[in-house]
Short mmCIF file of C-alpha atoms and ligand atoms in Angstrom, two decimals:
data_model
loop_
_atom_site.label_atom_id
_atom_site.label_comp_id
_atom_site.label_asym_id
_atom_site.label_seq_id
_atom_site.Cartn_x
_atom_site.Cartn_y
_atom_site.Cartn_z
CA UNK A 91 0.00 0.00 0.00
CA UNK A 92 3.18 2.19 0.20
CA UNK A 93 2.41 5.37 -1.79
CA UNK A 94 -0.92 4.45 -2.82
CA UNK A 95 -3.98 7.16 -2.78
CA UNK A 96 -7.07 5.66 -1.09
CA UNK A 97 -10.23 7.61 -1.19
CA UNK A 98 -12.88 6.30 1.42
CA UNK A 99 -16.32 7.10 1.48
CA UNK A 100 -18.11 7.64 5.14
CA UNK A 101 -15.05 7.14 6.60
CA UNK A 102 -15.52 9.33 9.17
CA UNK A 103 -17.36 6.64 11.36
CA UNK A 104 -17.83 2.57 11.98
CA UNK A 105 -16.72 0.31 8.88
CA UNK A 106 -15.12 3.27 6.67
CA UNK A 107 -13.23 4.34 9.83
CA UNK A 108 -11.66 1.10 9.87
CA UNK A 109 -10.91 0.28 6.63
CA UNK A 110 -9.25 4.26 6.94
CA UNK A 111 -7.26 2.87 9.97
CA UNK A 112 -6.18 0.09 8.23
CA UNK A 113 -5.59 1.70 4.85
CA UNK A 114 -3.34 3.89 6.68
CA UNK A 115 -1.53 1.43 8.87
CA UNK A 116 -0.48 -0.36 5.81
CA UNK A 117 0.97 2.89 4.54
CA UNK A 118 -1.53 4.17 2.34
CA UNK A 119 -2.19 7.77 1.87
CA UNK A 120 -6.09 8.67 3.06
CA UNK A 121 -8.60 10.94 2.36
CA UNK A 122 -10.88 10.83 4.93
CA UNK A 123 -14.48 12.16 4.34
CA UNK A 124 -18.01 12.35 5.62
CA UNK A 125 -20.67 15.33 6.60
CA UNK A 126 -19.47 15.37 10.29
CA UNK A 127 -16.43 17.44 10.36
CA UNK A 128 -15.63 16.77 14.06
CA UNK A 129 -15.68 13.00 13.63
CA UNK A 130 -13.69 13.23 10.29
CA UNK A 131 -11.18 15.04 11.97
CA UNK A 132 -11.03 12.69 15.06
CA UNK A 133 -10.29 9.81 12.41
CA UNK A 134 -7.56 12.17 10.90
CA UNK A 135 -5.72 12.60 14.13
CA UNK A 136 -6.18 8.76 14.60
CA UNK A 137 -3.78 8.95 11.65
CA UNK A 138 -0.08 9.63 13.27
CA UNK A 139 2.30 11.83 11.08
CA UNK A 140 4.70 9.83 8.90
CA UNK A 141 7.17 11.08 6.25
CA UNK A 142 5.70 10.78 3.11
CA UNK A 143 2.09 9.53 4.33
CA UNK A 144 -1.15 12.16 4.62
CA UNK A 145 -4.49 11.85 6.08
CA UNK A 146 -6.59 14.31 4.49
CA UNK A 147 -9.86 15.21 5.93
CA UNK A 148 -12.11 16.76 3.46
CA UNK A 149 -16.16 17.22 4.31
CA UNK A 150 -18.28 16.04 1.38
CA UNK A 151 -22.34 15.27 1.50
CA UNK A 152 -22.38 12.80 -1.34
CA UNK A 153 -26.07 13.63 -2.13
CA UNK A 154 -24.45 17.18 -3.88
CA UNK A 155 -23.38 16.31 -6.77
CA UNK A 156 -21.02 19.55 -6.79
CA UNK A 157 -19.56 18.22 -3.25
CA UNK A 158 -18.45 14.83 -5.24
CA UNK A 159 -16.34 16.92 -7.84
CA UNK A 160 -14.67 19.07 -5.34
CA UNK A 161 -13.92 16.35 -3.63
CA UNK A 162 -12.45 14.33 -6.16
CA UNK A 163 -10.61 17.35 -7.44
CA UNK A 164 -9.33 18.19 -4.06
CA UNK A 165 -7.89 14.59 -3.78
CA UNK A 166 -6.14 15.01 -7.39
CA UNK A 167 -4.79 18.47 -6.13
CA UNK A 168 -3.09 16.94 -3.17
CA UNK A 169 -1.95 13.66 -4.15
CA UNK A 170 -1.88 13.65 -8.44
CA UNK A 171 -3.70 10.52 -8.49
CA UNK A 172 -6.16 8.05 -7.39
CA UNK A 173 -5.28 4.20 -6.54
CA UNK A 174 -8.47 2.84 -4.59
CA UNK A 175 -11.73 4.19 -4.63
CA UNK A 176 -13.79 2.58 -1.51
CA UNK A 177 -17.23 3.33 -2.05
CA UNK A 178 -18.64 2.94 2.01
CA UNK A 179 -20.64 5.40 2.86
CA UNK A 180 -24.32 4.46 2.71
CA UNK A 181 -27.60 4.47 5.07
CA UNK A 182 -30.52 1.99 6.28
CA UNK A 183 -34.01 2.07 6.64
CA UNK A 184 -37.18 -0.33 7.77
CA UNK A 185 -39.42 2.08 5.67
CA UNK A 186 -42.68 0.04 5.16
CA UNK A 187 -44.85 -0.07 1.88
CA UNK A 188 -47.69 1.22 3.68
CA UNK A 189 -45.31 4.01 5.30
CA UNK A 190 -46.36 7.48 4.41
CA UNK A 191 -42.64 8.00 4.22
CA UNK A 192 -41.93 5.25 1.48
CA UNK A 193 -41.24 6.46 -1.78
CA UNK A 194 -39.42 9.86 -0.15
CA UNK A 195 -37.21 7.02 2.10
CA UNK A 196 -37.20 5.07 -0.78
CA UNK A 197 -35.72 7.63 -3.22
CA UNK A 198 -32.91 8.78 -0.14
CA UNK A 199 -31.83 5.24 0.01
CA UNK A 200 -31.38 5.05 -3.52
CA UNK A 201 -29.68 8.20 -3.89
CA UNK A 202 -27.15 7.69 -1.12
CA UNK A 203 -26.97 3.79 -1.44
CA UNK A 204 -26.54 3.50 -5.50
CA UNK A 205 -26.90 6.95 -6.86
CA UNK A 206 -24.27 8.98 -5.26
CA UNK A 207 -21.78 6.28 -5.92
CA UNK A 208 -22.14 6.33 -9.84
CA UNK A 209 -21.80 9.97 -9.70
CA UNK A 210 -17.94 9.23 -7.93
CA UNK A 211 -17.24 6.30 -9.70
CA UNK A 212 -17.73 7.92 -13.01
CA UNK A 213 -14.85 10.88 -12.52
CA UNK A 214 -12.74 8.42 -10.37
CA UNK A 215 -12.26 5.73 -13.21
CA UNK A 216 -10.19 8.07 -15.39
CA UNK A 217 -7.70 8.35 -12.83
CA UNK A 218 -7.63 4.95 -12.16
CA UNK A 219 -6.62 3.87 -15.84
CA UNK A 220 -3.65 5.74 -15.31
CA UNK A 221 -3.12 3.91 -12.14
CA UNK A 222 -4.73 0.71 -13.22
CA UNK A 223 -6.67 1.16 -9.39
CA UNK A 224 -9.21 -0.48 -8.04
CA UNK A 225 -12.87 -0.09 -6.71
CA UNK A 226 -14.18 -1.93 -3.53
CA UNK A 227 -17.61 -1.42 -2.82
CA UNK A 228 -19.20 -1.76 0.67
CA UNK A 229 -22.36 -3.78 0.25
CA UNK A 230 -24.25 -6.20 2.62
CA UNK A 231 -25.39 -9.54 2.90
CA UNK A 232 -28.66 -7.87 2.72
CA UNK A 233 -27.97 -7.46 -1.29
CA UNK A 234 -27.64 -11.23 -1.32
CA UNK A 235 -30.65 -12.46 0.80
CA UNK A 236 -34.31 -10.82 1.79
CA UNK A 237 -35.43 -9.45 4.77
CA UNK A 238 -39.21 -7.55 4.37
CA UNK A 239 -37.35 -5.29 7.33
CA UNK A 240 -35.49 -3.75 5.42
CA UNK A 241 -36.63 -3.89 1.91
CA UNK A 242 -35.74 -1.00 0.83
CA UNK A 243 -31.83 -1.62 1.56
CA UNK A 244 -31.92 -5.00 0.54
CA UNK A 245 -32.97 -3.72 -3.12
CA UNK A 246 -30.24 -0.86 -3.28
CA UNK A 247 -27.86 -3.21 -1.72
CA UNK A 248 -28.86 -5.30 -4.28
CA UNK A 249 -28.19 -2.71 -7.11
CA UNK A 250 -24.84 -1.87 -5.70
CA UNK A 251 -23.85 -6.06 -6.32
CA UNK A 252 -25.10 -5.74 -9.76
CA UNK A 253 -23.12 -2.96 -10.50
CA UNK A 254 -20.11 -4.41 -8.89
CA UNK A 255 -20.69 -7.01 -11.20
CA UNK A 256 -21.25 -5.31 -14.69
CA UNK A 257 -18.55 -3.08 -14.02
CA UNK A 258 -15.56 -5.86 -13.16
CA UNK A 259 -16.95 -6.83 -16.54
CA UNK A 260 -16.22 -3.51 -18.68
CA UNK A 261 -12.96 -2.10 -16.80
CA UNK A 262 -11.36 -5.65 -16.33
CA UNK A 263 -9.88 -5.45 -20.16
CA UNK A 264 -8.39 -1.76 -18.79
CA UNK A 265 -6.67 -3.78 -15.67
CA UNK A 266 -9.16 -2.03 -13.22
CA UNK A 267 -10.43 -4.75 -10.70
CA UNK A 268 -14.16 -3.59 -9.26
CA UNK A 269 -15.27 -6.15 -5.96
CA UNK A 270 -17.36 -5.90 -3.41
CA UNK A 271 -17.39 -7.28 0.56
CA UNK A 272 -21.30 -7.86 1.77
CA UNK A 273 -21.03 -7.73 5.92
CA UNK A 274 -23.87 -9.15 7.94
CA UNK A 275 -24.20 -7.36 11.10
CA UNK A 276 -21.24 -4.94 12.13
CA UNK A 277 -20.51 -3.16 15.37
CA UNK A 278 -21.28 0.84 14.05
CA UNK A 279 -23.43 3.35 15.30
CA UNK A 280 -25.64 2.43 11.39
CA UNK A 281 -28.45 0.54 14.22
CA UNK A 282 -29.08 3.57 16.31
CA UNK A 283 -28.79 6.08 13.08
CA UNK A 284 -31.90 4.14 11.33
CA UNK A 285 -33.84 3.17 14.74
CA UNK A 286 -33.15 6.34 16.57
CA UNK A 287 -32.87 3.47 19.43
CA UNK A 288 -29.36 3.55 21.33
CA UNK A 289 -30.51 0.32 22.65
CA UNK A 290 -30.32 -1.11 18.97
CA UNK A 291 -27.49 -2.39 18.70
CA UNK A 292 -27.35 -4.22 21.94
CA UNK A 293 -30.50 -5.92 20.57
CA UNK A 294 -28.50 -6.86 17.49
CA UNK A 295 -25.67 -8.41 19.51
CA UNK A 296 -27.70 -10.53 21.73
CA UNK A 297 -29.36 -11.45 18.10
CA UNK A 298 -26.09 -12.37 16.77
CA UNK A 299 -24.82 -14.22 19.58
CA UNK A 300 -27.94 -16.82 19.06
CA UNK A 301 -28.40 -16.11 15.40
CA UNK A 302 -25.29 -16.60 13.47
CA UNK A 303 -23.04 -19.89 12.90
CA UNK A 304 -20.23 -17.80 14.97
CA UNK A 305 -22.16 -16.90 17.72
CA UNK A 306 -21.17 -13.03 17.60
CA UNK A 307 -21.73 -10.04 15.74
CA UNK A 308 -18.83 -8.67 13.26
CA UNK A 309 -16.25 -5.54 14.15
CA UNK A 310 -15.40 -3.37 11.81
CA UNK A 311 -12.13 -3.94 11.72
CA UNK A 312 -12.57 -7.37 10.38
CA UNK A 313 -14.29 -6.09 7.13
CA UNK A 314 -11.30 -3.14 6.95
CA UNK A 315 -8.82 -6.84 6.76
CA UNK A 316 -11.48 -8.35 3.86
CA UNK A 317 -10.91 -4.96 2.06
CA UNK A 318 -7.21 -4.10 2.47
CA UNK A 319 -6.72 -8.18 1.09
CA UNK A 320 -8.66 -6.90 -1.66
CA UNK A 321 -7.25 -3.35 -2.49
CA UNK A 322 -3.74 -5.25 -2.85
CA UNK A 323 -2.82 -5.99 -6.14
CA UNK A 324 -0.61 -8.84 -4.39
CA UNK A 325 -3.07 -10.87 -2.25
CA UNK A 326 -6.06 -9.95 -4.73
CA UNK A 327 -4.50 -9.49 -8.10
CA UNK A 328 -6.23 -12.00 -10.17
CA UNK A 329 -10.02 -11.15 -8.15
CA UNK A 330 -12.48 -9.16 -10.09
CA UNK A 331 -16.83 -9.02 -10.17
CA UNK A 332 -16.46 -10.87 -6.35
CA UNK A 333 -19.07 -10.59 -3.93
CA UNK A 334 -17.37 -11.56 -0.75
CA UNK A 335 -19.27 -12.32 2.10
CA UNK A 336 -17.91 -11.14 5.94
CA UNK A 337 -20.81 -12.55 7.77
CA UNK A 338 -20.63 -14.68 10.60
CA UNK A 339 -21.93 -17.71 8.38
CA UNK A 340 -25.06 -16.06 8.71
CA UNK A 341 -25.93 -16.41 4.72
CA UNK A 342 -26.35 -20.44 5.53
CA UNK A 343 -28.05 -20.25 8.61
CA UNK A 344 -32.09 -20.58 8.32
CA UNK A 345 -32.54 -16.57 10.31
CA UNK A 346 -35.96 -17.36 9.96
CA UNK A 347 -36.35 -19.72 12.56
CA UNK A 348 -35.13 -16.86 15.24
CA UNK A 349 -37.57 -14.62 16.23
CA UNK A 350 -35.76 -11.49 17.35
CA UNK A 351 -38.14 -9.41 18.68
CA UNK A 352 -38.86 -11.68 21.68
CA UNK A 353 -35.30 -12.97 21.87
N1 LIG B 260 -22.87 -1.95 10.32
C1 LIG B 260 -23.44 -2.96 9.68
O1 LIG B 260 -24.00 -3.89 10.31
C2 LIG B 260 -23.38 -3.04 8.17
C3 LIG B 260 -23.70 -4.28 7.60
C4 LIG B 260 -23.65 -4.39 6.21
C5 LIG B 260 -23.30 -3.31 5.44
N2 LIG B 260 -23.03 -2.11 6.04
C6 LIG B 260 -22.67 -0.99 5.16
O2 LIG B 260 -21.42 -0.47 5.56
C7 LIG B 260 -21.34 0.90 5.18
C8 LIG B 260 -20.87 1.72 6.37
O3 LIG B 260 -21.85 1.62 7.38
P1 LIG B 260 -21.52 1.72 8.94
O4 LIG B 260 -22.18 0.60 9.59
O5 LIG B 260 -20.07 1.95 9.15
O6 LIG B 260 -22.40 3.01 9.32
P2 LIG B 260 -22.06 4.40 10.01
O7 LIG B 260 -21.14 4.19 11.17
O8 LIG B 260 -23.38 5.04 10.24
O9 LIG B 260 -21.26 5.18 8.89
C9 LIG B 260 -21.88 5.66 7.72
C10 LIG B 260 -20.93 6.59 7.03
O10 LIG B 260 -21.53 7.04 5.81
C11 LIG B 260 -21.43 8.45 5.75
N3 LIG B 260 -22.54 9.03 5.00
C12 LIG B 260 -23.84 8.70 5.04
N4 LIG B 260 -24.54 9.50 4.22
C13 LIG B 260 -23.66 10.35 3.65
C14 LIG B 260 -23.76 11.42 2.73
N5 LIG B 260 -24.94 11.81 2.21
N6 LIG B 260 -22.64 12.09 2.37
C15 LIG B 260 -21.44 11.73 2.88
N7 LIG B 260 -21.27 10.73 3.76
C16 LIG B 260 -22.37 10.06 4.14
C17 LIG B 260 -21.47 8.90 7.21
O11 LIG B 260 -20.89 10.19 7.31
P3 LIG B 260 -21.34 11.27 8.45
O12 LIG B 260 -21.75 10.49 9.65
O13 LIG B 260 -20.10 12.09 8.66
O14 LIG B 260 -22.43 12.01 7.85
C18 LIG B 260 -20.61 7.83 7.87
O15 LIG B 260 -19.25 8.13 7.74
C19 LIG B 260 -22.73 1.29 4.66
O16 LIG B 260 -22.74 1.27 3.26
C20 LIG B 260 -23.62 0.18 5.21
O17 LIG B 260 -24.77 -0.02 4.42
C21 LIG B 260 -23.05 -1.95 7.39
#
């Protein structure tokens, strides 16, 4: 990772935090970016000074399209070029079909989820031809199975996996690699964010611990391992259109039979 330039989306908390971290630990150069300037700058200073490293903290709200080009321009400014685009950032919901709230939750999913990330895929892919890059996205298992909770997630996740797909298809002849990791549950403040319930997440642990094969729920520093293996053109070089699961063995476990509410 020495002397590459990682962009990380919504890495100013839980998984893109992390994968920062780790980006950075391996001796990446980082831009760091979110809509919460305090936290993006606590995951800067996380980032101790190193000759010829830099953490770079830039706020960006991914729904403005204008926000996306400054901050891809920005990153080009300071570094000349782009080597990994991680495209993390991304929301939940349990909007219902018979929600009021449906097709405006429905339409803020999409645009976060799937929309905002064409919009900085399509001016980061020049820059990676140069640098014959790569893209990991940050999916979910909930693009790979159903859940009527969270529908609405589960399609955009869903989306995201297709694109992953098509496009390892159409950069692959330019030597641009495009995967994806899909994470079951994750320690990250993503429970309490869609609940507004700071008791969520315990819930989902104690879910977890019966639920899945491994008896736990993930960290996130165990997806930031899955993607630095796969940013690495020497662990990953000949993976390309993957879908990697990080969850627990959840994806072969019948969930259905649990009943969480009353666990
Ligand atoms: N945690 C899990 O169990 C889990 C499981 C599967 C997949 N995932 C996926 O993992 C990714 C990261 O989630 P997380 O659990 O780490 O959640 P998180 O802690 O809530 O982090 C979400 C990140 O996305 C950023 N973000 C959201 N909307 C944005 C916008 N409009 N513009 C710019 N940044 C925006 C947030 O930035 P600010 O807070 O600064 O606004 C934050 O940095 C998501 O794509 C999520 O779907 C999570």
């Amino acid at each position: 990772m020495k002397g590459k330039v990682t962009l990380i989306t919504g890495s100013s908390s839980g998984i893109g935090a992390a994968i920062a971290l780790k980006l950075w630990s391996l001796g990446a150069n980082v831009v760091i970016t979110g809509r919460n300037e305090k936290r993006i700058q606590e995951v800067v200073n996380k980032c101790q000074n190193r000759d010829n490293q830099r953490a770079l903290g830039m706020r960006a709200d991914l729904l403005v399209d204008k926000d996306i080009e400054q901050l891809v321009a920005k990153t080009i400014k300071e570094f000349g070029k782009i080597d990994i685009l991680v495209n993390n950032a991304g929301i939940g919901t349990t909007v219902q079909l018979n929600d009021q709230k449906y097709i405006e939750t429905f339409d803020e999913i999409f645009k976060t989820n799937v929309r905002c990330i064409q919009v900085l895929t399509k001016l980061v892919v020049p820059y990676l031809e140069i640098t014959k890059g790569n893209i990991i996205n940050v999916s979910s298992f909930e693009g790979l199975r159903p859940n009527p909770v969270t529908m609405v997630y589960c399609m955009a996740k869903s989306a995201l996996d297709m694109f992953t797909k098509c496009l390892a298809l159409s950069l692959g002849p330019k030597g641009i690699r495009v995967n994806s990791v899909n994470p079951a549950a994750i320690r990250t403040p993503i429970f309490q964010t869609v609940t507004e319930n700071d008791k969520m997440l315990d819930c989902v642990e104690k879910y977890c611990k019966t639920a899945y094969p491994l008896r736990r729920i993930g960290e996130p520093e165990e997806v930031a391992e899955l993607v630095a293996f796969l940013a690495s053109d020497t662990t990953a070089s000949f993976i390309t259109g993957a879908l990697i699961p990080i969850d627990g063995g959840s994806l072969r476990a019948d969930l259905s039979a649990i009943d969480y509410i009353n666990l």
